[in-house]
Tab-separated table of C-alpha atoms in Angstrom:
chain	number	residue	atom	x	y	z
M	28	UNK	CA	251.608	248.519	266.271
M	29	UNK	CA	248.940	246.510	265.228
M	30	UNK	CA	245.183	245.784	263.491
M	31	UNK	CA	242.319	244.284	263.631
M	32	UNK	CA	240.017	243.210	260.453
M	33	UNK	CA	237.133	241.303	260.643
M	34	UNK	CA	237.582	238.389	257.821
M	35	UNK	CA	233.372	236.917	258.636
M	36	UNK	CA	230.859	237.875	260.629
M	37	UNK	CA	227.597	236.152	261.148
M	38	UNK	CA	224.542	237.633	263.094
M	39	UNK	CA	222.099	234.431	263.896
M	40	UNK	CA	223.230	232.988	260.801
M	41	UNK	CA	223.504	235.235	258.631
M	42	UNK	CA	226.754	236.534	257.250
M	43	UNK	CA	226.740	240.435	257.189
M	44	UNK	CA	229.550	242.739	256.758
M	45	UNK	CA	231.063	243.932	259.639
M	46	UNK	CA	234.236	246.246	260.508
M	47	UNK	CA	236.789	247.152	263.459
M	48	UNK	CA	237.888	250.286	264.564
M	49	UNK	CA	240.803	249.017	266.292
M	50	UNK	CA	243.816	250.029	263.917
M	51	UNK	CA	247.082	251.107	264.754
M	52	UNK	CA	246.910	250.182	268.117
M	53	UNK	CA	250.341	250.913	270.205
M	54	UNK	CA	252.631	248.336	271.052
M	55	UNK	CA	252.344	248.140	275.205
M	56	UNK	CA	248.889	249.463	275.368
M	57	UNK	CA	245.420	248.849	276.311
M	58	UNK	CA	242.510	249.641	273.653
M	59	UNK	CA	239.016	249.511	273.758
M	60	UNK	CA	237.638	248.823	270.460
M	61	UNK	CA	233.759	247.499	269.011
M	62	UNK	CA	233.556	245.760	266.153
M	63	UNK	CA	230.104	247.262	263.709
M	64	UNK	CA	227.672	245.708	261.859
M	65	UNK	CA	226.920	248.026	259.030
M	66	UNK	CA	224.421	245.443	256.782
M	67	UNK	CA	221.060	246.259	257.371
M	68	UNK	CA	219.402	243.612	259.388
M	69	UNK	CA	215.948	244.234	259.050
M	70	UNK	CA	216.011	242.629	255.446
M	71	UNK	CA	217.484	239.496	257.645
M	72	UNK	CA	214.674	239.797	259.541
M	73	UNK	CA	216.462	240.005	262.964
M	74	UNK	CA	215.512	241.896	265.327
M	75	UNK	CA	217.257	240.054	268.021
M	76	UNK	CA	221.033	239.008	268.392
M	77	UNK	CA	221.077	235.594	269.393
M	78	UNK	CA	224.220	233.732	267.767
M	79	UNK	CA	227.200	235.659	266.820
M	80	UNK	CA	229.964	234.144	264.878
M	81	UNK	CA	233.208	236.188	264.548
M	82	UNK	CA	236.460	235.290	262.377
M	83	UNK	CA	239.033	238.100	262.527
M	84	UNK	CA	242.883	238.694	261.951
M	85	UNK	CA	245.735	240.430	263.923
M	86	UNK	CA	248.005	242.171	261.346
M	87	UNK	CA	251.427	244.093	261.857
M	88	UNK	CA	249.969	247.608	261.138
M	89	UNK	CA	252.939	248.841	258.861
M	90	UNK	CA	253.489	245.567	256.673
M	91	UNK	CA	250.264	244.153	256.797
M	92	UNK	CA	251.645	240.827	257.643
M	93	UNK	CA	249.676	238.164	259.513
M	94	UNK	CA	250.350	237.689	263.098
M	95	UNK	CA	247.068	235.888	264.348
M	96	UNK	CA	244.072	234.850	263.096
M	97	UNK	CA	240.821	234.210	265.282
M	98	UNK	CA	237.439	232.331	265.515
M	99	UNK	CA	235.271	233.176	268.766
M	100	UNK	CA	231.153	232.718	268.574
M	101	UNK	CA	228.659	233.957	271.644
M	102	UNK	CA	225.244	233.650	272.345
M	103	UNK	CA	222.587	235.788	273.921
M	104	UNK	CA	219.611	235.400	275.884
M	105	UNK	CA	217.512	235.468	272.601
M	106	UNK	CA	219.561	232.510	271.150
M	107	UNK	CA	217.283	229.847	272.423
M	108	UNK	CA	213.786	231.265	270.556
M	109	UNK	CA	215.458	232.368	267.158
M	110	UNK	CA	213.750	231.107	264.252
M	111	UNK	CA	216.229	230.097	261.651
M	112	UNK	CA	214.833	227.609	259.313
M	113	UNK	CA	212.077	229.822	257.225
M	114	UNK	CA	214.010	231.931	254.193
M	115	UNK	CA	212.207	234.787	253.377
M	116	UNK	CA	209.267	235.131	250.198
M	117	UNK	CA	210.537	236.308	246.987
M	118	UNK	CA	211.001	234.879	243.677
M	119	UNK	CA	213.196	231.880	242.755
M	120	UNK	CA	216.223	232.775	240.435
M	121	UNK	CA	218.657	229.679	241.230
M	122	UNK	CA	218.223	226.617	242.924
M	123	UNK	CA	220.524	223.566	243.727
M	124	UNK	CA	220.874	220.914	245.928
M	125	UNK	CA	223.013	222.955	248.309
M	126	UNK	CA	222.106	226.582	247.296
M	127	UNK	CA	219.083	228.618	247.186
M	128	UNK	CA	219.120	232.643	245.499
M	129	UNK	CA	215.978	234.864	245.609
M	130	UNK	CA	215.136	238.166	245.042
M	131	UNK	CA	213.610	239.770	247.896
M	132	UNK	CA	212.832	242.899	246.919
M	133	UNK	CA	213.435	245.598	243.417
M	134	UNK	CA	212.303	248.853	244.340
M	135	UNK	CA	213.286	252.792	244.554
M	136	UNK	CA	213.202	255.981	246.236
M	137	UNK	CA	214.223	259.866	245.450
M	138	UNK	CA	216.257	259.687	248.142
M	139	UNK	CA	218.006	256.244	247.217
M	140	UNK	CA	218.087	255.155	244.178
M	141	UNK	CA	216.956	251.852	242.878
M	142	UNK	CA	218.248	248.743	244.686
M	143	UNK	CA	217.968	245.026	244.060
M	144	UNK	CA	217.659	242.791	246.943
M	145	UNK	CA	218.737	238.646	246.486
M	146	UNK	CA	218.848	236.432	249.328
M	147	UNK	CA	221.817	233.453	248.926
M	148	UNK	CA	221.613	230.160	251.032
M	149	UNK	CA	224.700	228.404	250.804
M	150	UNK	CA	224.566	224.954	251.863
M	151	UNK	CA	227.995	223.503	250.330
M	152	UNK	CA	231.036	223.295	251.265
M	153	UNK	CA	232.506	225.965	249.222
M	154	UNK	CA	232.228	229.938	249.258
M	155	UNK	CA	230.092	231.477	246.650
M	156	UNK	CA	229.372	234.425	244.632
M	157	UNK	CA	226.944	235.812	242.674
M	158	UNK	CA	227.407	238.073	238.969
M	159	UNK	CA	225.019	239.675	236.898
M	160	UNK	CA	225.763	239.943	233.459
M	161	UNK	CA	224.305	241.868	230.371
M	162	UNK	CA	221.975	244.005	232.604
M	163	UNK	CA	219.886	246.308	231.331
M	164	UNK	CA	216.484	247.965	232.162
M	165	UNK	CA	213.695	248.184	229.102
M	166	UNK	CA	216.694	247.260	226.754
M	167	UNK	CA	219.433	250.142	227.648
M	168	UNK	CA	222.367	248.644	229.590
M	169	UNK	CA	223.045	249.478	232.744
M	170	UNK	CA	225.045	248.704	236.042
M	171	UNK	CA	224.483	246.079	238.253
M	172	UNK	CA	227.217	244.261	240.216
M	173	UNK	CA	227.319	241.690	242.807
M	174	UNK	CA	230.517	242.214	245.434
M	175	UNK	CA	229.916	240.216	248.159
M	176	UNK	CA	230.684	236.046	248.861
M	177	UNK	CA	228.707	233.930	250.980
M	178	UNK	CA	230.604	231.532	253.271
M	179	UNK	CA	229.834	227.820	253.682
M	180	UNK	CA	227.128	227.308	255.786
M	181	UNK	CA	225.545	230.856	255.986
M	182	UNK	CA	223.271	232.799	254.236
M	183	UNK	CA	223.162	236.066	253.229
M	184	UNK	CA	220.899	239.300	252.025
M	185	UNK	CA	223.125	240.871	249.045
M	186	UNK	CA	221.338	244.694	247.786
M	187	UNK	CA	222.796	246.252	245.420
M	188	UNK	CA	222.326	249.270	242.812
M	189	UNK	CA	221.603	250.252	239.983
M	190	UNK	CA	223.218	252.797	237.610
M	191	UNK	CA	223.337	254.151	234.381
M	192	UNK	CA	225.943	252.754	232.396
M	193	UNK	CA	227.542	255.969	231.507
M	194	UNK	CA	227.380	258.312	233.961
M	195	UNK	CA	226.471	256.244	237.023
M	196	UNK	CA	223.824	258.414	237.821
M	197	UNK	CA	220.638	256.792	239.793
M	198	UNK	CA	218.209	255.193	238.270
M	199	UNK	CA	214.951	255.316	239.281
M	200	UNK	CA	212.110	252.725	238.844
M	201	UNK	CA	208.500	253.633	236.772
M	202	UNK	CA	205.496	251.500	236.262
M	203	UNK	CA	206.135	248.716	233.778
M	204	UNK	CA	210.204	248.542	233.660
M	205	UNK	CA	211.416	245.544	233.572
M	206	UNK	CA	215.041	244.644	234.367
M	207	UNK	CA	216.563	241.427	232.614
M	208	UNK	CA	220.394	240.251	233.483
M	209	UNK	CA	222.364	236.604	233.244
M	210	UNK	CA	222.725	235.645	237.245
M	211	UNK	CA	225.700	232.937	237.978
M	212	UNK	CA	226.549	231.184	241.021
M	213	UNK	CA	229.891	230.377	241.236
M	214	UNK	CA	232.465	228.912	243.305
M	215	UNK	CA	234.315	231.799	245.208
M	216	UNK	CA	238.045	230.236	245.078
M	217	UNK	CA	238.208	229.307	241.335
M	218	UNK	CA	235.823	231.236	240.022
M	219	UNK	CA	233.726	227.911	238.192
M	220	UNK	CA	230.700	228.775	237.364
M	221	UNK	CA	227.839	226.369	239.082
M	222	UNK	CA	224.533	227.477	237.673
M	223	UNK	CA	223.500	230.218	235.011
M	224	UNK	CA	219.801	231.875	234.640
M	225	UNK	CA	218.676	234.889	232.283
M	226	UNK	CA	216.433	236.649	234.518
M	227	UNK	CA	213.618	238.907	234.223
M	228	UNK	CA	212.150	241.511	237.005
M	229	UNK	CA	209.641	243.910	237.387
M	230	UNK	CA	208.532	245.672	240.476
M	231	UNK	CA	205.101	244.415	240.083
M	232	UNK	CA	206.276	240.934	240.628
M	233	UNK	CA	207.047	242.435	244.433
């Protein structure tokens, strides 16, 4: 039997997170699958697919062990009026010659929670990461962790959310807070740290 996991997936340049529901798939058989997109692209601003980019690995479903790995990309009708060269507003945390981070958007709901939004353009040869550090809203630490890597060559919305330290409860924005962290880019296979800025945020500077 076998798998299928999506290692990258890029929507019109930008690297989302995507996943297969093709696992343990029968030796001698013939499965349907889709593969899902489950970032939310309207902080991409895309509305339509144009240029998909797909990396993704055959496993042995029992060991885990490699059998194949794959790189496909496909274009749609929409791929010759896509816009790619504008990033989108926000505020200016890092900036190199080969990478760009901004937040986006720091807001919250009821329903939600309170999320941070960053946008990372990676021009380098090398995958990246971002980490927060020494977070804390009005003074009180708090939780705030940055999972994802950005290939070479793509760019990326990263959200994440916020939670009390302790019992990881939501957290939910009022007038005035202000949110202050350490924010390092760093180089995804060693772990070197490229840049380092203390920042602060408040939802008025949205």
């Amino acid at each position: 039997d076998i798998t299928l996991d999506v290692d990258q997936l890029s929507i019109n340049g930008w690297q989302v997170d995507g996943w297969c529901d093709l696992y343990q798939v029968e030796s001698h058989s013939i499965t349907i699958g889709t593969i899902e997109c489950s970032s939310d692209l309207s902080f991409c601003g895309v509305s339509d697919v144009g240029q998909v980019d797909l990396d993704f690995s055959i496993r042995d479903a029992d060991t885990y062990e490699d059998l194949a790995a794959v790189c496909t990309s496909f274009s749609t009708s929409a791929a010759d009026s896509l816009d790619l060269a504008s990033p989108p507003d926000g505020i200016t945390l890092l900036e190199g010659s080969d990478f760009l981070v901004r937040a986006v958007s720091f807001s919250s709901s009821v329903y939600n929670g309170t999320w941070l939004c960053l946008y990372l353009e990676n021009n380098s040869l090398l995958g990246l990461f971002l980490e927060a550090s020494h977070a804390r809203l009005n003074g009180q630490p708090i939780e705030l962790w940055f999972w994802d890597s950005t290939a070479p060559g793509s760019r990326r919305i990263l959200t994440e959310y916020l939670y009390d330290e302790d019992t990881y409860d939501d957290i939910l924005l009022e007038p005035g807070d202000v949110l202050t962290f350490d924010l390092s880019i760093c180089d995804y296979d060693t772990g070197a740290v490229l840049a380092t800025q203390n920042i602060s945020l408040s939802p008025e500077d949205f």
